[in-house]
Short mmCIF file of C-alpha atoms and ligand atoms in Angstrom, two decimals:
data_model
loop_
_atom_site.label_atom_id
_atom_site.label_comp_id
_atom_site.label_asym_id
_atom_site.label_seq_id
_atom_site.Cartn_x
_atom_site.Cartn_y
_atom_site.Cartn_z
CA MET P 1 -8.23 -18.44 -12.61
CA ARG P 2 -11.09 -17.52 -10.28
CA THR P 3 -14.70 -17.35 -11.36
CA LEU P 4 -15.84 -13.80 -10.80
CA PRO P 5 -19.59 -13.48 -10.24
CA PRO P 6 -21.74 -11.20 -12.39
CA CYS P 7 -22.10 -7.79 -10.73
CA THR P 8 -22.38 -4.04 -11.21
CA ILE P 9 -19.43 -1.84 -10.33
CA ILE P 10 -20.48 1.73 -9.60
CA LEU P 11 -17.40 3.91 -9.76
CA PHE P 12 -17.64 7.35 -8.13
CA GLY P 13 -14.78 9.63 -9.24
CA ALA P 14 -14.63 7.91 -12.63
CA THR P 15 -12.94 10.87 -14.30
CA GLY P 16 -10.25 11.24 -11.63
CA ASP P 17 -6.54 10.55 -11.58
CA LEU P 18 -6.83 7.21 -9.80
CA ALA P 19 -9.53 5.96 -12.20
CA ARG P 20 -7.42 6.97 -15.19
CA LYS P 21 -4.07 5.64 -13.93
CA LYS P 22 -5.14 2.55 -12.00
CA LEU P 23 -8.82 1.55 -11.92
CA PHE P 24 -9.74 1.47 -15.62
CA PRO P 25 -6.40 -0.17 -16.55
CA ALA P 26 -7.00 -2.80 -13.79
CA LEU P 27 -10.61 -3.40 -14.89
CA HIS P 28 -9.46 -3.67 -18.48
CA LYS P 29 -6.88 -6.31 -17.51
CA LEU P 30 -9.59 -8.18 -15.64
CA HIS P 31 -11.93 -7.95 -18.64
CA GLY P 32 -11.31 -11.56 -19.74
CA GLU P 33 -12.09 -12.82 -16.24
CA LEU P 34 -15.17 -10.66 -15.64
CA HIS P 35 -18.54 -12.28 -16.10
CA GLU P 36 -19.95 -11.39 -19.52
CA LYS P 37 -22.89 -9.60 -17.89
CA THR P 38 -20.80 -7.48 -15.47
CA ARG P 39 -21.23 -3.76 -16.06
CA ILE P 40 -19.31 -0.71 -14.87
CA ILE P 41 -21.27 2.44 -14.19
CA ALA P 42 -18.84 5.34 -14.35
CA VAL P 43 -20.18 8.21 -12.23
CA GLY P 44 -18.89 11.70 -12.96
CA ARG P 45 -20.04 15.27 -13.18
CA ARG P 46 -18.63 15.91 -16.63
CA ASP P 47 -20.96 16.10 -19.55
CA TYR P 48 -20.46 12.78 -21.34
CA ASP P 49 -22.82 10.20 -22.72
CA ASP P 50 -21.82 6.52 -22.78
CA ALA P 51 -20.16 6.75 -26.19
CA GLY P 52 -18.36 10.01 -25.36
CA PHE P 53 -17.01 8.69 -22.06
CA ARG P 54 -15.77 5.50 -23.70
CA SER P 55 -14.09 7.22 -26.62
CA GLU P 56 -12.75 10.34 -24.92
CA PHE P 57 -11.90 9.14 -21.41
CA VAL P 58 -11.51 5.36 -21.26
CA THR P 59 -9.46 4.95 -24.39
CA ALA P 60 -7.20 7.82 -23.23
CA CYS P 61 -6.34 5.84 -20.05
CA ASP P 62 -3.11 3.90 -20.06
CA LEU P 63 -4.66 0.69 -21.47
CA ASP P 64 -3.20 -2.12 -23.45
CA LYS P 65 -5.02 -1.56 -26.75
CA LYS P 66 -6.02 -5.23 -27.11
CA GLY P 67 -9.71 -5.76 -26.38
CA VAL P 68 -10.48 -2.12 -25.58
CA SER P 69 -13.61 -1.93 -27.70
CA SER P 70 -15.23 -4.98 -26.15
CA PHE P 71 -14.17 -3.74 -22.67
CA CYS P 72 -15.77 -0.38 -23.41
CA LYS P 73 -19.14 -2.04 -24.07
CA ARG P 74 -19.33 -2.87 -20.38
CA ILE P 75 -19.10 0.78 -19.39
CA LEU P 76 -22.10 3.08 -18.93
CA TYR P 77 -21.73 6.69 -17.91
CA HIS P 78 -23.92 8.34 -15.31
CA ARG P 79 -23.76 12.10 -14.87
CA LEU P 80 -24.08 13.12 -11.24
CA ASP P 81 -22.82 15.96 -9.08
CA PHE P 82 -22.09 14.52 -5.63
CA ASP P 83 -24.02 17.31 -3.93
CA GLU P 84 -27.17 17.08 -6.07
CA LYS P 85 -29.65 14.59 -4.70
CA GLU P 86 -31.60 14.07 -7.97
CA GLY P 87 -28.60 12.36 -9.54
CA TYR P 88 -28.84 9.52 -7.00
CA VAL P 89 -32.52 8.97 -7.72
CA ALA P 90 -31.71 8.65 -11.43
CA LEU P 91 -28.80 6.32 -10.64
CA GLN P 92 -31.05 3.98 -8.68
CA ARG P 93 -33.52 3.99 -11.58
CA LYS P 94 -30.71 3.07 -13.94
CA LEU P 95 -29.63 0.22 -11.64
CA ASN P 96 -33.15 -1.16 -11.41
CA ASN P 97 -33.27 -1.44 -15.20
CA LEU P 98 -30.18 -3.64 -15.37
CA ASP P 99 -30.19 -7.39 -16.02
CA PRO P 100 -31.47 -9.14 -12.84
CA GLU P 101 -28.26 -11.15 -12.62
CA ILE P 102 -26.16 -8.04 -11.96
CA ARG P 103 -28.76 -5.66 -10.56
CA ASP P 104 -28.59 -6.83 -6.94
CA ARG P 105 -24.89 -7.52 -6.72
CA ARG P 106 -23.39 -4.10 -6.34
CA ILE P 107 -19.91 -2.78 -5.68
CA VAL P 108 -19.74 0.95 -5.02
CA TYR P 109 -16.18 2.22 -5.37
CA LEU P 110 -15.51 5.59 -3.75
CA ALA P 111 -12.53 6.94 -5.73
CA THR P 112 -13.29 10.48 -4.65
CA ALA P 113 -11.82 13.00 -2.24
CA PRO P 114 -12.35 11.63 1.29
CA GLU P 115 -14.48 14.68 2.23
CA ALA P 116 -17.17 13.35 -0.13
CA PHE P 117 -17.34 9.83 1.41
CA THR P 118 -19.99 10.46 4.05
CA PHE P 119 -22.37 12.51 1.92
CA ILE P 120 -22.20 9.97 -0.89
CA ALA P 121 -22.71 7.10 1.59
CA GLU P 122 -25.78 8.86 3.00
CA GLN P 123 -27.26 9.27 -0.47
CA LEU P 124 -26.44 5.67 -1.37
CA THR P 125 -28.51 4.32 1.52
CA LYS P 126 -31.31 6.87 1.26
CA ASN P 127 -31.84 5.96 -2.37
CA GLY P 128 -31.38 2.22 -1.94
CA ILE P 129 -28.25 2.18 -4.16
CA ALA P 130 -26.23 0.41 -1.45
CA VAL P 131 -27.76 -0.50 1.89
CA LYS P 132 -26.89 -2.38 5.07
CA ASN P 133 -29.24 -5.30 4.52
CA PRO P 134 -30.21 -5.65 0.86
CA LYS P 135 -33.25 -7.83 0.27
CA HIS P 136 -31.50 -9.66 -2.57
CA GLY P 137 -27.89 -10.21 -3.52
CA TRP P 138 -25.14 -8.16 -1.86
CA HIS P 139 -23.91 -4.60 -1.64
CA ARG P 140 -20.22 -3.83 -1.02
CA ILE P 141 -18.49 -0.52 -0.64
CA VAL P 142 -14.83 0.13 -1.48
CA ILE P 143 -13.21 3.07 0.27
CA GLU P 144 -10.03 4.60 -1.05
CA LYS P 145 -7.28 5.74 1.22
CA PRO P 146 -6.77 7.89 3.21
CA PHE P 147 -9.36 6.62 5.67
CA GLY P 148 -9.38 9.79 7.78
CA HIS P 149 -6.74 12.40 8.39
CA ASP P 150 -6.01 11.48 12.00
CA LEU P 151 -7.53 9.31 14.72
CA THR P 152 -10.47 11.63 15.39
CA SER P 153 -11.48 12.12 11.77
CA ALA P 154 -11.04 8.40 11.03
CA ARG P 155 -13.27 7.54 14.01
CA ASN P 156 -15.91 10.02 12.81
CA LEU P 157 -15.80 8.65 9.29
CA ASN P 158 -16.05 5.10 10.53
CA LYS P 159 -18.93 5.94 12.85
CA ARG P 160 -20.88 7.43 9.97
CA LEU P 161 -20.13 4.62 7.56
CA SER P 162 -20.88 1.92 10.16
CA LYS P 163 -24.33 3.35 10.69
CA ARG P 164 -25.01 2.59 7.05
CA PHE P 165 -22.93 -0.54 6.36
CA HIS P 166 -21.74 -3.65 8.18
CA GLU P 167 -17.98 -4.09 8.56
CA ARG P 168 -18.29 -7.13 6.29
CA GLN P 169 -19.50 -4.83 3.50
CA MET P 170 -16.63 -2.34 3.79
CA TYR P 171 -13.44 -2.85 1.77
CA ARG P 172 -10.83 -0.29 2.87
CA ILE P 173 -8.12 -0.14 0.24
CA ASP P 174 -4.44 -0.32 1.03
CA HIS P 175 -3.14 -1.22 -2.39
CA TYR P 176 0.20 -2.45 -1.01
CA LEU P 177 -1.68 -5.45 0.35
CA GLY P 178 -2.62 -6.31 -3.22
CA LYS P 179 1.05 -6.63 -4.18
CA GLU P 180 2.07 -10.24 -4.66
CA PHE P 181 5.34 -9.91 -2.82
CA VAL P 182 3.74 -8.37 0.25
CA GLN P 183 1.56 -11.50 0.34
CA ASN P 184 4.67 -13.58 -0.31
CA ILE P 185 6.19 -12.41 2.95
CA MET P 186 3.65 -14.69 4.63
CA ALA P 187 4.28 -17.60 2.28
CA LEU P 188 8.02 -17.27 2.71
CA ARG P 189 7.84 -17.15 6.48
CA PHE P 190 5.22 -19.74 7.22
CA THR P 191 6.02 -22.44 4.67
CA ASN P 192 9.80 -22.50 5.05
CA PRO P 193 11.12 -23.80 8.36
CA LEU P 194 14.48 -22.36 7.28
CA PHE P 195 13.05 -18.91 7.93
CA ASN P 196 10.13 -19.64 10.25
CA ARG P 197 12.38 -21.15 12.92
CA LEU P 198 14.74 -18.20 12.86
CA TRP P 199 12.03 -15.51 12.82
CA SER P 200 12.57 -13.81 16.19
CA HIS P 201 14.91 -11.66 18.23
CA GLU P 202 17.08 -14.66 18.94
CA HIS P 203 18.29 -14.75 15.33
CA ILE P 204 17.28 -11.48 13.69
CA ASP P 205 19.41 -8.40 14.20
CA ASN P 206 17.22 -5.81 12.44
CA VAL P 207 14.62 -5.36 9.73
CA GLN P 208 14.43 -2.56 7.18
CA ILE P 209 11.18 -1.68 5.44
CA VAL P 210 11.47 0.77 2.57
CA ALA P 211 9.01 2.34 0.13
CA ASN P 212 10.86 5.00 -1.87
CA GLU P 213 9.58 6.94 -4.84
CA THR P 214 11.31 8.96 -7.52
CA ALA P 215 7.99 10.69 -8.21
CA THR P 216 7.40 14.16 -6.84
CA VAL P 217 3.98 15.24 -5.61
CA GLY P 218 3.19 16.18 -9.23
CA THR P 219 -0.42 17.29 -9.62
CA ARG P 220 -1.41 15.99 -6.15
CA GLY P 221 0.29 18.79 -4.16
CA GLY P 222 -3.02 20.09 -2.79
CA TYR P 223 -3.81 16.73 -1.20
CA TYR P 224 -0.26 15.83 -0.22
CA ASP P 225 0.46 19.11 1.55
CA THR P 226 -2.31 18.38 4.04
CA SER P 227 -1.01 14.87 4.50
CA GLY P 228 2.75 14.21 4.32
CA ALA P 229 4.78 10.99 4.43
CA LEU P 230 3.67 9.86 7.90
CA ARG P 231 -0.05 10.05 7.14
CA ASP P 232 0.22 9.05 3.49
CA MET P 233 2.69 6.16 3.76
CA LEU P 234 3.39 5.18 7.37
CA GLN P 235 -0.23 4.94 8.51
CA SER P 236 -1.06 2.53 5.72
CA HIS P 237 1.59 0.81 3.60
CA LEU P 238 4.59 0.80 5.94
CA LEU P 239 2.74 -0.30 9.07
CA GLN P 240 0.93 -2.98 7.09
CA MET P 241 4.21 -4.33 5.72
CA LEU P 242 5.69 -4.28 9.21
CA ALA P 243 2.67 -6.10 10.65
CA ILE P 244 2.79 -8.81 8.00
CA THR P 245 6.53 -9.28 8.49
CA THR P 246 6.28 -9.65 12.25
CA MET P 247 2.85 -11.09 13.09
CA GLU P 248 2.45 -14.42 14.88
CA GLU P 249 1.54 -17.35 12.66
CA PRO P 250 -2.20 -17.33 11.97
CA ARG P 251 -4.12 -20.60 12.50
CA SER P 252 -5.63 -20.25 9.05
CA LEU P 253 -5.60 -17.84 6.13
CA SER P 254 -9.08 -16.54 6.96
CA PRO P 255 -9.42 -12.75 6.76
CA ASP P 256 -10.20 -12.28 10.45
CA GLU P 257 -7.46 -14.58 11.65
CA ILE P 258 -4.82 -12.69 9.63
CA ARG P 259 -6.20 -9.29 10.48
CA GLY P 260 -6.34 -10.23 14.17
CA LYS P 261 -2.64 -11.18 14.12
CA LYS P 262 -1.71 -7.93 12.39
CA LEU P 263 -3.73 -5.98 14.92
CA ALA P 264 -1.80 -7.53 17.81
CA ILE P 265 1.45 -6.25 16.26
CA LEU P 266 0.06 -2.75 15.65
CA LYS P 267 -0.94 -2.58 19.30
CA ALA P 268 2.59 -3.54 20.35
CA ILE P 269 4.45 -0.99 18.23
CA SER P 270 6.39 1.51 20.31
CA ARG P 271 5.22 5.12 20.41
CA ASP P 272 7.10 6.32 23.47
CA ALA P 273 9.39 9.33 23.87
CA LYS P 274 12.45 7.33 22.76
CA THR P 275 10.69 6.35 19.51
CA LYS P 276 9.71 9.97 18.81
CA LYS P 277 13.37 10.93 19.06
CA SER P 278 14.26 8.31 16.44
CA ILE P 279 12.31 9.90 13.63
CA VAL P 280 13.88 11.87 10.80
CA LEU P 281 11.62 13.97 8.63
CA GLY P 282 12.66 15.67 5.41
CA GLN P 283 11.38 17.79 2.55
CA TYR P 284 12.80 17.82 -0.95
CA ARG P 285 14.19 20.87 -2.60
CA ALA P 286 15.11 21.34 -6.26
CA GLY P 287 17.28 18.66 -7.82
CA VAL P 288 17.66 16.34 -10.77
CA ILE P 289 15.85 12.99 -10.95
CA ASN P 290 16.69 10.74 -13.89
CA GLY P 291 18.03 13.73 -15.82
CA ILE P 292 14.97 15.93 -15.19
CA MET P 293 15.13 19.03 -13.04
CA VAL P 294 12.39 19.21 -10.42
CA PRO P 295 11.51 22.27 -8.32
CA ASP P 296 11.50 22.74 -4.56
CA TYR P 297 8.56 20.98 -2.92
CA THR P 298 7.29 24.39 -1.81
CA ALA P 299 7.20 25.55 -5.46
CA GLU P 300 4.96 22.66 -6.54
CA PRO P 301 1.37 23.49 -7.53
CA GLY P 302 -1.04 23.31 -4.58
CA VAL P 303 1.73 23.38 -1.94
CA ALA P 304 1.90 26.23 0.61
CA LYS P 305 4.96 28.44 0.09
CA ARG P 306 6.11 27.99 3.69
CA SER P 307 4.97 24.40 4.00
CA ARG P 308 6.57 22.21 6.68
CA THR P 309 4.96 19.05 5.34
CA GLU P 310 7.40 16.13 5.31
CA THR P 311 8.03 14.39 1.98
CA PHE P 312 10.42 11.98 3.62
CA ALA P 313 10.35 10.00 6.86
CA ALA P 314 12.76 7.51 8.37
CA MET P 315 12.41 6.01 11.80
CA ARG P 316 13.39 3.31 14.21
CA LEU P 317 10.46 1.45 15.76
CA THR P 318 10.40 -1.42 18.21
CA ILE P 319 7.74 -4.02 18.95
CA LYS P 320 7.01 -4.66 22.59
CA ASN P 321 6.43 -8.39 22.64
CA LYS P 322 8.43 -11.50 23.44
CA ARG P 323 9.29 -12.42 19.86
CA TRP P 324 10.73 -9.05 18.92
CA SER P 325 12.26 -7.84 22.14
CA GLY P 326 15.22 -5.54 21.36
CA VAL P 327 15.02 -5.77 17.55
CA PRO P 328 15.04 -2.42 15.73
CA PHE P 329 12.73 -1.96 12.74
CA TYR P 330 13.96 0.78 10.44
CA LEU P 331 11.26 2.25 8.20
CA ARG P 332 11.93 4.67 5.41
CA THR P 333 9.82 6.36 2.75
CA GLY P 334 10.04 9.45 0.63
CA LYS P 335 9.27 11.25 -2.57
CA ALA P 336 11.66 12.68 -5.18
CA LEU P 337 14.40 10.20 -4.25
CA MET P 338 17.08 8.60 -6.43
CA HIS P 339 15.47 5.18 -6.78
CA HIS P 340 11.92 3.92 -6.90
CA TYR P 341 11.54 0.67 -4.97
CA ALA P 342 9.88 -1.06 -2.06
CA GLU P 343 11.42 -3.92 -0.12
CA VAL P 344 11.77 -5.66 3.23
CA VAL P 345 15.31 -6.57 4.25
CA VAL P 346 15.93 -8.88 7.19
CA THR P 347 19.44 -9.05 8.60
CA PHE P 348 20.22 -12.10 10.72
CA LYS P 349 22.52 -11.98 13.71
CA PRO P 350 26.11 -13.01 13.02
CA GLN P 351 27.46 -16.04 14.83
CA GLU P 352 30.66 -16.06 16.77
CA CYS P 353 33.44 -16.55 14.24
CA LYS P 354 35.27 -19.77 14.89
CA LEU P 355 36.27 -20.89 11.40
CA PHE P 356 37.16 -18.99 8.23
CA CYS P 357 37.84 -15.97 10.40
CA ASP P 358 40.23 -14.07 8.17
CA ILE P 359 40.93 -10.76 9.90
CA ALA P 360 40.51 -8.70 6.75
CA ARG P 361 37.42 -10.52 5.48
CA ARG P 362 35.27 -12.14 8.10
CA PRO P 363 32.06 -13.97 7.14
CA GLN P 364 29.17 -11.53 6.78
CA GLU P 365 25.65 -11.59 8.18
CA ASN P 366 23.00 -13.57 6.33
CA ILE P 367 20.52 -11.23 4.75
CA LEU P 368 17.11 -11.89 3.23
CA ALA P 369 15.61 -9.26 0.95
CA VAL P 370 12.01 -9.43 -0.29
CA ARG P 371 11.61 -7.17 -3.33
CA ILE P 372 8.11 -5.78 -3.64
CA GLN P 373 8.36 -3.27 -6.48
CA PRO P 374 9.28 -2.55 -9.24
CA ASP P 375 11.27 -5.82 -9.26
CA GLN P 376 9.57 -8.70 -7.55
CA GLY P 377 11.65 -11.42 -5.98
CA VAL P 378 13.72 -12.68 -3.11
CA GLU P 379 17.47 -12.48 -2.50
CA LEU P 380 19.42 -14.36 0.14
CA ARG P 381 22.99 -13.58 1.06
CA PHE P 382 25.32 -16.21 2.51
CA ASN P 383 29.06 -16.92 2.73
CA LEU P 384 31.01 -19.32 0.54
CA LYS P 385 34.67 -20.05 0.20
CA ASP P 386 36.68 -17.64 -1.92
CA PRO P 387 38.05 -19.79 -4.79
CA GLU P 388 41.25 -17.74 -4.78
CA ASN P 389 41.94 -17.80 -1.06
CA GLU P 390 42.10 -20.75 1.29
CA HIS P 391 40.19 -20.18 4.57
CA VAL P 392 38.57 -16.98 3.39
CA THR P 393 34.91 -16.52 2.53
CA LEU P 394 33.00 -14.30 0.13
CA PRO P 395 29.47 -12.99 0.67
CA LEU P 396 27.35 -14.27 -2.26
CA SER P 397 23.67 -14.11 -3.18
CA MET P 398 20.99 -16.41 -4.45
CA GLU P 399 18.21 -14.59 -6.21
CA TYR P 400 14.73 -15.46 -7.34
CA SER P 401 13.17 -13.04 -9.81
CA ARG P 402 9.43 -13.34 -10.46
CA ALA P 403 9.80 -11.86 -13.94
CA ALA P 404 12.68 -14.15 -14.96
CA GLU P 405 10.86 -17.25 -13.76
CA PHE P 406 7.32 -16.53 -14.95
CA GLY P 407 7.87 -14.11 -17.83
CA GLU P 408 6.21 -11.05 -16.38
CA ASN P 409 5.48 -9.43 -13.08
CA SER P 410 2.36 -10.43 -11.20
CA LYS P 411 -1.11 -8.91 -11.44
CA GLU P 412 -1.30 -5.23 -10.63
CA ALA P 413 -2.45 -4.66 -7.07
CA TYR P 414 -5.75 -3.05 -8.09
CA GLU P 415 -6.54 -5.89 -10.46
CA ARG P 416 -6.10 -8.38 -7.64
CA LEU P 417 -8.06 -6.27 -5.16
CA LEU P 418 -11.00 -5.60 -7.47
CA GLY P 419 -11.32 -9.35 -8.06
CA ASP P 420 -11.26 -9.94 -4.30
CA VAL P 421 -14.15 -7.51 -3.80
CA MET P 422 -16.16 -9.35 -6.44
CA VAL P 423 -15.67 -12.69 -4.70
CA GLY P 424 -16.16 -11.13 -1.24
CA ASP P 425 -12.69 -11.82 0.15
CA GLN P 426 -11.65 -9.15 2.70
CA THR P 427 -8.24 -10.61 3.55
CA LEU P 428 -6.31 -7.89 1.73
CA PHE P 429 -8.41 -5.01 3.02
CA THR P 430 -7.83 -3.32 6.35
CA ARG P 431 -10.32 -3.87 9.14
CA TRP P 432 -11.44 -0.86 11.15
CA ASP P 433 -9.50 -1.81 14.31
CA GLU P 434 -6.26 -1.98 12.28
CA VAL P 435 -6.91 1.45 10.80
CA GLU P 436 -7.73 2.85 14.23
CA GLU P 437 -4.55 1.46 15.78
CA SER P 438 -2.42 2.76 12.88
CA TRP P 439 -3.79 6.26 13.38
CA LYS P 440 -3.02 6.03 17.09
CA ILE P 441 0.59 5.30 16.18
CA VAL P 442 0.83 8.09 13.61
CA ASP P 443 -0.86 10.62 15.90
CA ALA P 444 1.53 9.71 18.70
CA LEU P 445 4.60 9.99 16.49
CA ARG P 446 3.66 13.25 14.75
CA VAL P 447 5.36 15.79 16.94
CA SER P 448 4.79 19.30 15.59
CA ASN P 449 8.24 20.68 16.28
CA THR P 450 10.23 17.83 14.69
CA LYS P 451 13.00 19.31 12.57
CA ILE P 452 12.40 19.14 8.80
CA HIS P 453 15.68 18.31 7.04
CA LEU P 454 15.90 19.61 3.48
CA TYR P 455 17.32 17.18 0.90
CA ASP P 456 18.09 17.55 -2.78
CA ALA P 457 15.63 15.79 -5.09
CA GLY P 458 17.28 12.81 -6.75
CA THR P 459 19.37 11.83 -3.69
CA HIS P 460 18.80 9.22 -0.94
CA GLY P 461 17.17 11.79 1.35
CA PRO P 462 18.58 13.70 4.35
CA ASP P 463 21.89 12.70 5.83
CA ALA P 464 20.23 12.49 9.24
CA ALA P 465 18.45 9.34 8.02
CA ARG P 466 21.79 7.71 7.26
CA LYS P 467 23.03 8.72 10.72
CA LEU P 468 20.02 7.05 12.32
CA LEU P 469 21.63 3.76 11.38
CA THR P 470 25.34 4.58 11.42
CA ASP P 471 24.94 5.72 15.04
CA GLU P 472 23.90 2.14 15.73
CA LYS P 473 26.76 0.76 13.57
CA ARG P 474 24.39 -0.33 10.81
CA GLU P 475 23.76 0.74 7.20
CA TRP P 476 20.67 1.07 5.03
CA PHE P 477 20.60 -1.37 2.17
CA GLY P 478 20.02 -0.15 -1.36
CA ASN P 479 17.73 -1.61 -3.95
CA ARG P 480 18.35 -4.46 -6.39
CA SER P 481 21.36 -6.07 -4.75
CA ILE P 482 22.17 -6.38 -1.12
CA GLN P 483 24.67 -3.62 -0.66
CA CYS P 484 24.93 -0.59 1.48
CA LEU P 485 22.86 2.33 0.16
CA HIS P 486 25.36 5.10 0.86
CA CYS P 487 28.50 3.24 -0.13
CA THR P 488 30.15 4.41 -3.33
CA LYS P 489 30.97 0.95 -4.73
N1 LIG X 501 -4.41 9.42 -7.67
C1 LIG X 501 -3.72 8.54 -6.97
O1 LIG X 501 -2.62 8.13 -7.37
C2 LIG X 501 -4.24 8.01 -5.66
C3 LIG X 501 -3.47 7.07 -4.95
C4 LIG X 501 -3.97 6.54 -3.77
C5 LIG X 501 -5.20 6.93 -3.30
N2 LIG X 501 -5.94 7.86 -4.01
C6 LIG X 501 -7.23 8.26 -3.47
O2 LIG X 501 -8.22 8.06 -4.45
C7 LIG X 501 -9.24 9.06 -4.33
C8 LIG X 501 -9.37 9.79 -5.65
O3 LIG X 501 -8.11 10.42 -5.94
P1 LIG X 501 -7.81 11.06 -7.33
O4 LIG X 501 -6.36 11.39 -7.34
O5 LIG X 501 -8.37 10.27 -8.44
O6 LIG X 501 -8.60 12.44 -7.20
P2 LIG X 501 -9.07 13.41 -8.39
O7 LIG X 501 -8.18 13.25 -9.58
O8 LIG X 501 -9.19 14.75 -7.79
O9 LIG X 501 -10.50 12.84 -8.80
C9 LIG X 501 -11.65 13.10 -8.03
C10 LIG X 501 -12.84 12.65 -8.78
O10 LIG X 501 -14.00 13.10 -8.11
C11 LIG X 501 -14.80 13.86 -9.02
N3 LIG X 501 -15.53 14.91 -8.35
C12 LIG X 501 -15.03 15.88 -7.53
N4 LIG X 501 -16.04 16.64 -7.07
C13 LIG X 501 -17.17 16.16 -7.60
C14 LIG X 501 -18.54 16.51 -7.50
N5 LIG X 501 -18.96 17.53 -6.75
N6 LIG X 501 -19.44 15.79 -8.20
C15 LIG X 501 -19.05 14.74 -8.97
N7 LIG X 501 -17.77 14.36 -9.12
C16 LIG X 501 -16.85 15.07 -8.43
C17 LIG X 501 -13.82 14.43 -9.99
O11 LIG X 501 -14.49 14.87 -11.15
P3 LIG X 501 -13.80 15.89 -12.20
O12 LIG X 501 -12.89 15.03 -13.01
O13 LIG X 501 -14.93 16.43 -12.93
O14 LIG X 501 -13.04 16.91 -11.38
C18 LIG X 501 -12.93 13.21 -10.21
O15 LIG X 501 -13.57 12.27 -11.00
C19 LIG X 501 -8.80 9.94 -3.16
O16 LIG X 501 -9.40 9.46 -1.99
C20 LIG X 501 -7.31 9.72 -3.11
O17 LIG X 501 -6.77 9.97 -1.85
C21 LIG X 501 -5.49 8.39 -5.17
#
């Protein structure tokens, strides 16, 4: 267990959806590890006092009931409307009155709509709440995604924030990086010669990276309709998973070494005319997910009636470098789909069949699947002799399940990431040049007249996504066991 230093966490947007669903539950789980003096200042415009916020808001979050009352004692509420400058003056006064051990070590978490980031940042520095060069201690600022809406807006946002903070103070969240099995891609690759030696176009046929959701846009239609799957998922989670899967081996695990290697991959990702033609976009219409009827995307609250926003994207990317020459990377993400899961599946090239080459059942490709969520683990497929048939093989799997081995799944991503901010470790946060390069890719691939394929909620998405692979004589793999997604058995 790490020692987390005493500090003050100032949470803007403390009454929002993210705070309720993720941040307070993560902080509550970290409670036992937090320094006894650490305090959380929940900033919101609603009319609460400390006791009211704790009893009405915090306890209504999805928390494990154990230890809630002692956790609540850490939380102070500060009423502030983002646009009213007096609130910031009062906040700084409140901070100055805190115990000296936590007063000068400040984490400001911006869990607010992105449009509020720059105004809040300006007020933070003007009032000394968080500044570029604090006289004592440290000030860190956590910025929720999305970091910008496109390359231009991201550059503007970064320009404004960099005037006020050093890059080393900025923690841009991509919560997928906090997932243990995204980090395990590195451990698996770089500590096992079995995989490390085979990790290139010479031995790998293709890689699939999937982040599918059963959830619809729910109450976030207003935000999502201005975003869509490419901005919301490709720009951040999918490109980060791709970069980690394919980057060159870093010389060390230092944040800048790893982020530099990821950046080199992002710069090499194809964005040419051929790549643009290999993108399938979709939008869900009414259907049944897990027995529940969901409406058309365009009937969701906050969504424009004639919206062309994509809720699904599948694509074939390539990486223009020596290691990955000619290898297709198939990425896929969507909302309102049949299964909720994220995984990376690496298919190795078959070898020429010399032995055990039964015509009806030839040995199959080796496949490595890294399960990221909800299951966490690794599966490897290989061929062994069929006990019933001489000279014939069967494809079989070896599986490691994190939950079966260690009792429960790993720390929630936000729990891990919040701890990292406290100890000042930026490894799992995206550096500005990575964000900039990801937006360049997304901007290049977002072609306004791309066809939007409608798909029924509760299915695997549009048929055109299946065709993307079958046209190349390949299949998408489904979740949980290595088998073809669209096959009936
Ligand atoms: N929710 C998610 O699952 C999720 C996932 C990934 C990233 N994010 C990102 O996290 C951030 C927050 O998202 P969210 O879903 O939590 O948004 P949200 O539910 O709309 O919450 C926004 C928060 O900002 C507060 N707020 C808005 N205007 C204010 C003002 N003028 N003065 C003071 N407070 C004000 C809201 O207060 P009221 O409660 O009083 O309205 C609320 O606490 C966004 O950047 C989003 O993109 C969210």
